[in-house]
GROMACS .gro file of C-alpha atoms in nm:
model
  453
    1MET     CA    1   2.635  -4.152   4.038
    2ASN     CA    2   2.755  -3.850   3.860
    3THR     CA    3   3.115  -3.717   3.864
    4PRO     CA    4   3.223  -3.375   3.977
    5SER     CA    5   3.251  -3.253   3.628
    6GLU     CA    6   2.901  -3.385   3.537
    7LYS     CA    7   2.774  -3.238   3.876
    8GLN     CA    8   2.874  -2.890   3.795
    9TYR     CA    9   2.706  -2.865   3.487
   10ILE     CA   10   2.374  -3.027   3.647
   11GLU     CA   11   2.411  -2.766   3.928
   12LEU     CA   12   2.436  -2.480   3.684
   13TYR     CA   13   2.155  -2.572   3.494
   14GLU     CA   14   1.918  -2.625   3.805
   15GLN     CA   15   2.034  -2.284   3.954
   16ALA     CA   16   2.013  -2.098   3.622
   17ARG     CA   17   1.712  -2.264   3.465
   18GLU     CA   18   1.502  -1.920   3.440
   19VAL     CA   19   1.791  -1.729   3.293
   20ILE     CA   20   1.873  -1.980   3.024
   21PHE     CA   21   1.498  -2.001   2.932
   22SER     CA   22   1.465  -1.641   2.950
   23HIS     CA   23   1.721  -1.580   2.663
   24ALA     CA   24   1.623  -1.840   2.428
   25THR     CA   25   1.325  -1.905   2.176
   26ASP     CA   26   1.025  -2.136   2.271
   27ALA     CA   27   1.134  -2.387   2.017
   28MET     CA   28   1.466  -2.435   2.171
   29ASN     CA   29   1.315  -2.428   2.531
   30ALA     CA   30   1.074  -2.707   2.426
   31VAL     CA   31   1.316  -2.980   2.423
   32ARG     CA   32   1.557  -2.835   2.696
   33GLU     CA   33   1.429  -3.027   2.982
   34GLN     CA   34   1.440  -3.351   2.823
   35ALA     CA   35   1.805  -3.288   2.725
   36PHE     CA   36   1.874  -3.205   3.086
   37GLU     CA   37   1.738  -3.551   3.191
   38ASP     CA   38   1.905  -3.729   2.904
   39PHE     CA   39   2.235  -3.585   3.024
   40ARG     CA   40   2.182  -3.635   3.379
   41LYS     CA   41   2.126  -4.005   3.292
   42GLN     CA   42   2.413  -4.064   3.066
   43GLY     CA   43   2.681  -3.842   3.201
   44PHE     CA   44   2.991  -3.774   3.017
   45PRO     CA   45   3.117  -4.084   2.812
   46SER     CA   46   3.413  -4.254   2.955
   47ARG     CA   47   3.676  -4.399   2.721
   48LYS     CA   48   3.481  -4.732   2.759
   49VAL     CA   49   3.253  -4.600   2.532
   50GLU     CA   50   3.338  -4.732   2.183
   51ARG     CA   51   3.299  -4.398   2.002
   52TYR     CA   52   3.467  -4.200   2.250
   53LYS     CA   53   3.759  -4.426   2.349
   54TYR     CA   54   4.045  -4.201   2.195
   55THR     CA   55   3.937  -3.876   2.358
   56ASP     CA   56   3.902  -3.832   2.750
   57ILE     CA   57   3.569  -3.637   2.720
   58GLN     CA   58   3.540  -3.627   3.115
   59LYS     CA   59   3.875  -3.486   3.174
   60LEU     CA   60   3.817  -3.214   2.906
   61PHE     CA   61   3.492  -3.095   3.092
   62GLU     CA   62   3.660  -3.089   3.427
   63PRO     CA   63   3.759  -2.745   3.435
   64ASP     CA   64   3.536  -2.459   3.579
   65TYR     CA   65   3.425  -2.262   3.262
   66GLY     CA   66   3.253  -1.942   3.281
   67VAL     CA   67   2.920  -1.970   3.068
   68ASN     CA   68   2.766  -1.653   2.933
   69LEU     CA   69   2.404  -1.747   3.019
   70SER     CA   70   2.296  -1.395   3.083
   71ARG     CA   71   2.392  -1.309   2.715
   72ILE     CA   72   2.648  -1.025   2.820
   73GLN     CA   73   2.722  -0.835   2.523
   74ILE     CA   74   3.102  -0.887   2.428
   75PRO     CA   75   3.203  -0.599   2.181
   76VAL     CA   76   3.407  -0.731   1.894
   77ASP     CA   77   3.497  -0.585   1.533
   78PRO     CA   78   3.445  -0.901   1.346
   79TYR     CA   79   3.665  -0.738   1.051
   80GLU     CA   80   3.917  -0.648   1.285
   81ALA     CA   81   3.920  -1.000   1.440
   82PHE     CA   82   3.911  -1.191   1.121
   83ARG     CA   83   4.153  -1.026   0.872
   84CYS     CA   84   4.059  -1.179   0.544
   85ASP     CA   85   4.043  -1.069   0.181
   86VAL     CA   86   3.698  -1.196   0.158
   87PRO     CA   87   3.607  -1.094  -0.202
   88ASN     CA   88   3.888  -1.310  -0.350
   89LEU     CA   89   3.704  -1.630  -0.187
   90SER     CA   90   3.387  -1.502  -0.344
   91THR     CA   91   3.157  -1.565  -0.046
   92SER     CA   92   2.898  -1.409   0.158
   93LEU     CA   93   3.040  -1.362   0.494
   94TYR     CA   94   2.849  -1.390   0.829
   95PHE     CA   95   2.978  -1.412   1.197
   96VAL     CA   96   2.894  -1.586   1.511
   97VAL     CA   97   3.045  -1.443   1.819
   98ASN     CA   98   3.102  -1.723   2.072
   99ASP     CA   99   2.756  -1.872   2.038
  100MET     CA  100   2.524  -1.572   1.926
  101PHE     CA  101   2.447  -1.488   1.569
  102TYR     CA  102   2.609  -1.162   1.496
  103ARG     CA  103   2.328  -0.908   1.363
  104ASP     CA  104   2.528  -0.571   1.359
  105ASP     CA  105   2.638  -0.624   1.004
  106LYS     CA  106   2.479  -0.741   0.678
  107PRO     CA  107   2.680  -0.944   0.423
  108LYS     CA  108   2.730  -0.776   0.087
  109GLY     CA  109   2.541  -0.916  -0.205
  110HIS     CA  110   2.184  -1.057  -0.203
  111LEU     CA  111   2.051  -1.383  -0.121
  112PRO     CA  112   1.791  -1.558  -0.357
  113GLU     CA  113   1.432  -1.505  -0.266
  114GLY     CA  114   1.314  -1.726   0.005
  115VAL     CA  115   1.664  -1.821   0.152
  116ILE     CA  116   1.684  -1.760   0.531
  117ILE     CA  117   2.018  -1.729   0.698
  118GLY     CA  118   1.968  -1.588   1.044
  119SER     CA  119   1.947  -1.639   1.431
  120LEU     CA  120   1.733  -1.944   1.552
  121ARG     CA  121   1.553  -1.685   1.758
  122ASP     CA  122   1.397  -1.518   1.475
  123TYR     CA  123   1.214  -1.833   1.314
  124PRO     CA  124   1.057  -2.024   1.571
  125ASP     CA  125   0.802  -2.210   1.332
  126LEU     CA  126   1.088  -2.362   1.131
  127VAL     CA  127   1.320  -2.425   1.441
  128ALA     CA  128   1.027  -2.616   1.599
  129MET     CA  129   0.978  -2.824   1.287
  130TYR     CA  130   1.328  -2.949   1.264
  131TYR     CA  131   1.523  -2.883   1.599
  132THR     CA  132   1.675  -3.198   1.753
  133LYS     CA  133   1.512  -3.443   1.505
  134LEU     CA  134   1.843  -3.580   1.406
  135ALA     CA  135   2.056  -3.477   1.700
  136ARG     CA  136   1.878  -3.685   1.953
  137THR     CA  137   1.994  -3.597   2.313
  138ASN     CA  138   1.938  -3.959   2.443
  139GLU     CA  139   2.208  -4.097   2.261
  140ASP     CA  140   2.499  -3.879   2.290
  141ALA     CA  141   2.576  -3.670   2.608
  142ILE     CA  142   2.750  -3.407   2.435
  143THR     CA  143   2.461  -3.334   2.219
  144ALA     CA  144   2.235  -3.345   2.527
  145LEU     CA  145   2.478  -3.107   2.712
  146ASN     CA  146   2.475  -2.861   2.400
  147THR     CA  147   2.083  -2.876   2.387
  148MET     CA  148   2.051  -2.801   2.744
  149LEU     CA  149   2.253  -2.486   2.749
  150ALA     CA  150   2.247  -2.352   2.383
  151GLN     CA  151   2.037  -2.028   2.375
  152ASP     CA  152   2.088  -1.914   2.030
  153GLY     CA  153   2.224  -2.040   1.696
  154MET     CA  154   2.228  -1.998   1.307
  155LEU     CA  155   1.957  -2.122   1.086
  156VAL     CA  156   2.033  -2.197   0.717
  157TYR     CA  157   1.704  -2.241   0.502
  158VAL     CA  158   1.708  -2.293   0.142
  159PRO     CA  159   1.353  -2.328  -0.021
  160LYS     CA  160   1.249  -2.571  -0.317
  161ASN     CA  161   1.426  -2.537  -0.650
  162VAL     CA  162   1.657  -2.242  -0.506
  163LYS     CA  163   2.047  -2.244  -0.592
  164VAL     CA  164   2.296  -2.033  -0.379
  165ASP     CA  165   2.539  -1.963  -0.630
  166ARG     CA  166   2.773  -1.746  -0.388
  167ALA     CA  167   2.921  -1.958  -0.096
  168ILE     CA  168   2.835  -1.865   0.252
  169GLN     CA  169   3.136  -1.814   0.479
  170VAL     CA  170   3.067  -1.831   0.855
  171ILE     CA  171   3.326  -1.704   1.100
  172ASN     CA  172   3.298  -1.882   1.450
  173ILE     CA  173   3.474  -1.618   1.682
  174LEU     CA  174   3.571  -1.694   2.043
  175LYS     CA  175   3.614  -1.382   2.256
  176ALA     CA  176   3.615  -1.395   2.650
  177THR     CA  177   3.646  -1.020   2.725
  178PRO     CA  178   3.310  -0.857   2.786
  179GLN     CA  179   3.274  -0.460   2.758
  180ASN     CA  180   3.344  -0.432   3.144
  181ALA     CA  181   3.699  -0.516   3.221
  182GLN     CA  182   3.629  -0.611   3.579
  183ARG     CA  183   3.408  -0.877   3.452
  184GLN     CA  184   3.688  -1.065   3.259
  185VAL     CA  185   3.628  -1.448   3.216
  186SER     CA  186   3.957  -1.635   3.179
  187ASP     CA  187   3.819  -1.952   3.062
  188LEU     CA  188   3.488  -1.964   2.863
  189MET     CA  189   3.285  -2.234   2.739
  190VAL     CA  190   3.054  -2.187   2.433
  191ASN     CA  191   2.759  -2.383   2.279
  192ARG     CA  192   2.721  -2.339   1.920
  193ARG     CA  193   2.400  -2.470   1.726
  194VAL     CA  194   2.336  -2.478   1.345
  195LEU     CA  195   2.043  -2.594   1.176
  196ILE     CA  196   2.041  -2.635   0.795
  197ILE     CA  197   1.751  -2.717   0.592
  198LEU     CA  198   1.735  -2.783   0.213
  199GLU     CA  199   1.426  -2.847   0.031
  200GLU     CA  200   1.402  -3.059  -0.291
  201HIS     CA  201   1.640  -2.946  -0.559
  202ALA     CA  202   1.815  -2.689  -0.334
  203GLU     CA  203   2.175  -2.632  -0.355
  204ILE     CA  204   2.421  -2.448  -0.118
  205LYS     CA  205   2.780  -2.438  -0.030
  206MET     CA  206   2.886  -2.335   0.347
  207LEU     CA  207   3.209  -2.271   0.483
  208PHE     CA  208   3.261  -2.250   0.872
  209CYS     CA  209   3.608  -2.131   0.997
  210ASP     CA  210   3.671  -2.146   1.380
  211HIS     CA  211   3.881  -1.849   1.485
  212ALA     CA  212   4.008  -1.722   1.854
  213ALA     CA  213   4.027  -1.369   1.916
  214ASP     CA  214   4.156  -1.395   2.263
  215ASP     CA  215   4.456  -1.588   2.424
  216ARG     CA  216   4.234  -1.769   2.656
  217ASN     CA  217   4.123  -2.114   2.742
  218PHE     CA  218   3.811  -2.198   2.544
  219LEU     CA  219   3.582  -2.493   2.528
  220ALA     CA  220   3.318  -2.517   2.251
  221THR     CA  221   3.045  -2.759   2.186
  222GLN     CA  222   2.885  -2.760   1.857
  223VAL     CA  223   2.589  -2.943   1.690
  224ILE     CA  224   2.510  -2.928   1.345
  225GLU     CA  225   2.170  -3.066   1.215
  226ALA     CA  226   2.135  -3.083   0.816
  227TYR     CA  227   1.828  -3.194   0.659
  228VAL     CA  228   1.906  -3.275   0.280
  229GLY     CA  229   1.594  -3.302   0.064
  230GLU     CA  230   1.552  -3.487  -0.252
  231ASN     CA  231   1.789  -3.411  -0.547
  232ALA     CA  232   1.923  -3.147  -0.316
  233SER     CA  233   2.312  -3.034  -0.271
  234LEU     CA  234   2.496  -2.961   0.025
  235ASP     CA  235   2.869  -2.870   0.040
  236LEU     CA  236   2.996  -2.839   0.396
  237TYR     CA  237   3.348  -2.730   0.482
  238CYS     CA  238   3.429  -2.707   0.866
  239MET     CA  239   3.795  -2.560   0.903
  240GLU     CA  240   3.969  -2.493   1.253
  241GLU     CA  241   4.273  -2.280   1.282
  242THR     CA  242   4.270  -2.143   1.643
  243HIS     CA  243   4.505  -2.205   1.913
  244ALA     CA  244   4.652  -2.449   2.146
  245LYS     CA  245   4.428  -2.359   2.437
  246ASN     CA  246   4.117  -2.421   2.228
  247ALA     CA  247   3.925  -2.737   2.310
  248ARG     CA  248   3.640  -2.823   2.047
  249VAL     CA  249   3.378  -3.109   2.040
  250SER     CA  250   3.165  -3.098   1.750
  251ASN     CA  251   2.869  -3.345   1.636
  252VAL     CA  252   2.740  -3.318   1.289
  253TYR     CA  253   2.424  -3.501   1.204
  254ILE     CA  254   2.298  -3.513   0.827
  255ASP     CA  255   2.005  -3.682   0.679
  256GLN     CA  256   1.994  -3.734   0.300
  257GLN     CA  257   1.671  -3.794   0.101
  258ALA     CA  258   1.672  -3.953  -0.241
  259ASN     CA  259   1.921  -3.859  -0.511
  260SER     CA  260   2.079  -3.603  -0.285
  261ARG     CA  261   2.470  -3.514  -0.291
  262VAL     CA  262   2.659  -3.412  -0.004
  263ASN     CA  263   3.021  -3.310   0.018
  264HIS     CA  264   3.143  -3.290   0.405
  265ASN     CA  265   3.494  -3.174   0.460
  266VAL     CA  266   3.704  -3.108   0.802
  267ILE     CA  267   4.017  -2.933   0.791
  268THR     CA  268   4.215  -2.891   1.103
  269LEU     CA  269   4.528  -2.692   1.059
  270HIS     CA  270   4.595  -2.553   1.417
  271ASN     CA  271   4.421  -2.631   1.729
  272GLY     CA  272   4.445  -2.757   2.108
  273ILE     CA  273   4.214  -3.066   2.139
  274THR     CA  274   3.954  -3.135   1.867
  275ARG     CA  275   3.694  -3.407   1.876
  276ASN     CA  276   3.469  -3.425   1.554
  277LYS     CA  277   3.182  -3.675   1.506
  278LEU     CA  278   2.978  -3.721   1.204
  279ASP     CA  279   2.684  -3.922   1.173
  280LEU     CA  280   2.517  -3.942   0.821
  281THR     CA  281   2.203  -4.126   0.721
  282PHE     CA  282   2.057  -4.237   0.388
  283SER     CA  283   1.700  -4.217   0.397
  284GLY     CA  284   1.644  -4.202   0.047
  285GLU     CA  285   1.755  -4.412  -0.268
  286GLY     CA  286   2.022  -4.300  -0.507
  287ALA     CA  287   2.189  -4.062  -0.264
  288GLU     CA  288   2.579  -3.997  -0.257
  289CYS     CA  289   2.837  -3.858   0.002
  290GLN     CA  290   3.202  -3.765  -0.003
  291CYS     CA  291   3.360  -3.729   0.320
  292TYR     CA  292   3.711  -3.577   0.331
  293GLY     CA  293   3.931  -3.505   0.624
  294CYS     CA  294   4.298  -3.351   0.638
  295VAL     CA  295   4.479  -3.283   0.960
  296ILE     CA  296   4.804  -3.132   1.034
  297ALA     CA  297   4.923  -3.158   1.429
  298ASP     CA  298   5.235  -3.108   1.611
  299LYS     CA  299   5.346  -3.035   1.952
  300GLN     CA  300   5.069  -3.199   2.194
  301GLN     CA  301   4.776  -3.118   1.968
  302HIS     CA  302   4.527  -3.400   1.973
  303VAL     CA  303   4.261  -3.463   1.692
  304ASP     CA  304   3.994  -3.735   1.682
  305ASN     CA  305   3.786  -3.778   1.403
  306ASN     CA  306   3.498  -4.018   1.436
  307THR     CA  307   3.243  -4.110   1.167
  308LEU     CA  308   2.932  -4.336   1.121
  309ILE     CA  309   2.759  -4.380   0.761
  310MET     CA  310   2.437  -4.554   0.774
  311HIS     CA  311   2.302  -4.696   0.454
  312LYS     CA  312   1.925  -4.770   0.524
  313VAL     CA  313   1.820  -4.781   0.170
  314PRO     CA  314   1.966  -4.938  -0.161
  315HIS     CA  315   2.171  -4.763  -0.435
  316CYS     CA  316   2.360  -4.518  -0.216
  317THR     CA  317   2.715  -4.433  -0.235
  318SER     CA  318   2.937  -4.335   0.031
  319ASN     CA  319   3.341  -4.229  -0.009
  320GLU     CA  320   3.560  -4.127   0.279
  321LEU     CA  321   3.917  -4.022   0.277
  322TYR     CA  322   4.106  -3.898   0.604
  323LYS     CA  323   4.453  -3.818   0.617
  324PHE     CA  324   4.687  -3.740   0.929
  325VAL     CA  325   5.018  -3.568   0.940
  326LEU     CA  326   5.144  -3.580   1.286
  327ASP     CA  327   5.479  -3.448   1.439
  328ASP     CA  328   5.633  -3.392   1.784
  329GLU     CA  329   5.396  -3.553   2.035
  330ALA     CA  330   5.083  -3.496   1.865
  331THR     CA  331   4.800  -3.774   1.876
  332GLY     CA  332   4.544  -3.827   1.600
  333ALA     CA  333   4.269  -4.076   1.574
  334PHE     CA  334   4.019  -4.191   1.305
  335ALA     CA  335   3.748  -4.430   1.379
  336GLY     CA  336   3.502  -4.483   1.081
  337ARG     CA  337   3.214  -4.725   1.063
  338VAL     CA  338   2.991  -4.790   0.757
  339LEU     CA  339   2.691  -4.965   0.855
  340VAL     CA  340   2.484  -5.142   0.567
  341GLU     CA  341   2.134  -5.275   0.657
  342HIS     CA  342   1.963  -5.571   0.519
  343VAL     CA  343   1.757  -5.379   0.283
  344ALA     CA  344   2.038  -5.160   0.150
  345GLN     CA  345   2.122  -5.355  -0.173
  346LYS     CA  346   2.337  -5.221  -0.439
  347THR     CA  347   2.539  -5.013  -0.184
  348SER     CA  348   2.879  -4.885  -0.278
  349SER     CA  349   3.123  -4.767  -0.022
  350GLN     CA  350   3.482  -4.675   0.005
  351MET     CA  351   3.681  -4.592   0.350
  352THR     CA  352   4.021  -4.484   0.340
  353ASN     CA  353   4.258  -4.353   0.604
  354GLN     CA  354   4.596  -4.279   0.558
  355ASN     CA  355   4.853  -4.121   0.815
  356LEU     CA  356   5.211  -3.998   0.836
  357THR     CA  357   5.398  -3.990   1.186
  358ALA     CA  358   5.709  -3.765   1.158
  359THR     CA  359   5.865  -3.860   1.497
  360LYS     CA  360   5.858  -4.156   1.725
  361GLN     CA  361   5.667  -3.978   1.989
  362ALA     CA  362   5.364  -3.895   1.745
  363ARG     CA  363   5.080  -4.158   1.806
  364MET     CA  364   4.795  -4.221   1.564
  365TYR     CA  365   4.499  -4.464   1.626
  366THR     CA  366   4.304  -4.593   1.326
  367GLN     CA  367   3.980  -4.821   1.332
  368PRO     CA  368   3.792  -4.850   1.031
  369MET     CA  369   3.504  -5.079   1.019
  370LEU     CA  370   3.241  -5.219   0.801
  371GLU     CA  371   2.915  -5.367   0.937
  372ILE     CA  372   2.735  -5.535   0.645
  373TYR     CA  373   2.390  -5.712   0.646
  374ALA     CA  374   2.315  -5.694   0.281
  375ASP     CA  375   2.460  -5.935   0.035
  376ASP     CA  376   2.477  -5.744  -0.277
  377VAL     CA  377   2.708  -5.459  -0.204
  378LYS     CA  378   3.061  -5.320  -0.310
  379CYS     CA  379   3.225  -5.223   0.001
  380ALA     CA  380   3.590  -5.172   0.091
  381HIS     CA  381   3.815  -5.021   0.372
  382GLY     CA  382   4.184  -4.962   0.460
  383SER     CA  383   4.421  -4.782   0.671
  384THR     CA  384   4.789  -4.722   0.683
  385VAL     CA  385   5.008  -4.571   0.940
  386GLY     CA  386   5.383  -4.477   0.830
  387GLN     CA  387   5.681  -4.246   0.793
  388LEU     CA  388   5.798  -4.068   0.510
  389ASN     CA  389   5.972  -4.286   0.229
  390ASP     CA  390   6.327  -4.282   0.275
  391ALA     CA  391   6.401  -4.378  -0.079
  392ALA     CA  392   6.199  -4.074  -0.183
  393LEU     CA  393   6.414  -3.872   0.057
  394PHE     CA  394   6.746  -4.004  -0.083
  395TYR     CA  395   6.651  -3.937  -0.432
  396MET     CA  396   6.549  -3.568  -0.365
  397ARG     CA  397   6.858  -3.510  -0.169
  398GLN     CA  398   7.085  -3.648  -0.440
  399ARG     CA  399   6.945  -3.372  -0.664
  400GLY     CA  400   7.045  -3.088  -0.409
  401ILE     CA  401   6.731  -3.059  -0.183
  402SER     CA  402   6.781  -2.999   0.176
  403LEU     CA  403   6.660  -3.279   0.421
  404GLU     CA  404   6.384  -3.015   0.556
  405GLU     CA  405   6.267  -2.907   0.219
  406ALA     CA  406   6.227  -3.269   0.092
  407LYS     CA  407   6.041  -3.371   0.401
  408LEU     CA  408   5.812  -3.049   0.339
  409LEU     CA  409   5.735  -3.141  -0.019
  410LEU     CA  410   5.655  -3.491   0.086
  411GLN     CA  411   5.439  -3.407   0.334
  412ASN     CA  412   5.270  -3.143   0.125
  413ALA     CA  413   5.209  -3.379  -0.156
  414PHE     CA  414   5.057  -3.640   0.099
  415ILE     CA  415   4.806  -3.399   0.245
  416ASN     CA  416   4.725  -3.240  -0.083
  417GLU     CA  417   4.529  -3.523  -0.220
  418VAL     CA  418   4.272  -3.459   0.005
  419VAL     CA  419   4.278  -3.075  -0.063
  420ASP     CA  420   4.236  -3.147  -0.431
  421LYS     CA  421   3.922  -3.314  -0.385
  422MET     CA  422   3.746  -2.999  -0.226
  423GLN     CA  423   3.520  -2.860  -0.490
  424LEU     CA  424   3.494  -2.507  -0.366
  425GLU     CA  425   3.779  -2.389  -0.586
  426PRO     CA  426   3.871  -2.049  -0.426
  427LEU     CA  427   3.908  -2.234  -0.083
  428ARG     CA  428   4.106  -2.527  -0.254
  429ASP     CA  429   4.351  -2.279  -0.395
  430ARG     CA  430   4.398  -2.089  -0.057
  431LEU     CA  431   4.449  -2.423   0.120
  432HIS     CA  432   4.740  -2.533  -0.091
  433HIS     CA  433   4.884  -2.227   0.028
  434LEU     CA  434   4.796  -2.268   0.401
  435VAL     CA  435   4.909  -2.608   0.406
  436GLU     CA  436   5.263  -2.510   0.303
  437LYS     CA  437   5.271  -2.229   0.548
  438ARG     CA  438   5.157  -2.466   0.813
  439PHE     CA  439   5.434  -2.728   0.749
  440ARG     CA  440   5.675  -2.441   0.738
  441GLY     CA  441   5.570  -2.329   1.093
  442GLU     CA  442   5.454  -1.993   0.983
  443LEU     CA  443   5.089  -2.028   1.086
  444ASN     CA  444   5.210  -2.072   1.451
  445LYS     CA  445   5.338  -1.708   1.438
  446CYS     CA  446   4.990  -1.565   1.395
  447SER     CA  447   4.653  -1.649   1.570
  448GLY     CA  448   4.301  -1.701   1.418
  449CYS     CA  449   4.213  -1.829   1.066
  450LYS     CA  450   4.459  -1.735   0.788
  451LEU     CA  451   4.235  -1.749   0.481
  452CYS     CA  452   4.425  -1.424   0.348
  453LYS     CA  453   4.697  -1.382   0.136
   0.00000   0.00000   0.00000
């Protein structure tokens, strides 16, 4: 029996099926009906579902959001909406407006031969080969909902032996005001889709920045599928700096082949409600992943990071480090699970979650888990939840530093351990600056991403 929140999306799809199909490529439409059936069977996960116990997904989807299924053009000047000194970040800049790849502007600089960065609509053959092969709709209702409603998305393809030296920066802009003011939408739901394909020995660095251009209520679902071939290298950075009216549910699926390398980084500086899920699978021997997350939350903000690392073959290495700093009445959650299958001998895995709560009202939930079926492994995990060190505060105050400044310095040092591990040097330098501004409350005075000076 479906709940009212589930029924509204079931009815929406049944009533708008032809419209949805008409604005999407055949490769996406081919799996849409199955995704609809999977969503109808599963429904939104309740908090009784282990991987969703810390976020009330059903409540998140209760409001009646508008969905731009007819692909009404929402005019936006991305450079006006996103004020950033882009050259200093040394990136090629692309835009996604809500859930549509922005075609009206081409980034400066040239991509290596054979590299594709564009809309899913324009490359049906590649999409048909890889789309939903990792993001299985029968295993996650949010993925099923996204697959059933998504009509466009972003394709990133790097062919064999090609290295993209210049980092790719993608700005996800949320905007709810269409050209006709009479058709304004107060609440808007968007369904983003990203497909990343790296063939053998390919390399790329990608930075996704979430930005809200309107002071409206937004609900964004996002599904990223990344195929990392043998000896390939992917650096994936996902940064959220939106506002308190934004709810974001992101599912990232990564498959690694032999001797590949992945750096996955999640940065939450300002948000409303955020739920990030990472499913990473080692499918080839000798692969390695580094997964880092840093969260700064205050007021009533909610951030839930959930990870699953699956060691299915021998000789693979995974490292995770997630840090939270929570103030006021903020809520944080980290649930990490490492699964080592019987054949995955010589596995090396380390999972660490460290958290600071600045007030008695802040809440942090932490659940690191190891599930090991092999007997020749080196695996460890740990978590801590605490407050600022009183002895360190006393020491600093004795040397003339105010209490507020002493707290800021200690929080900064705590979170910067994660920032220092990020390998995209221009972003790392900016984040040091942004983290300090966030702790001082200066980012709250502005809206949108602040990757500018």
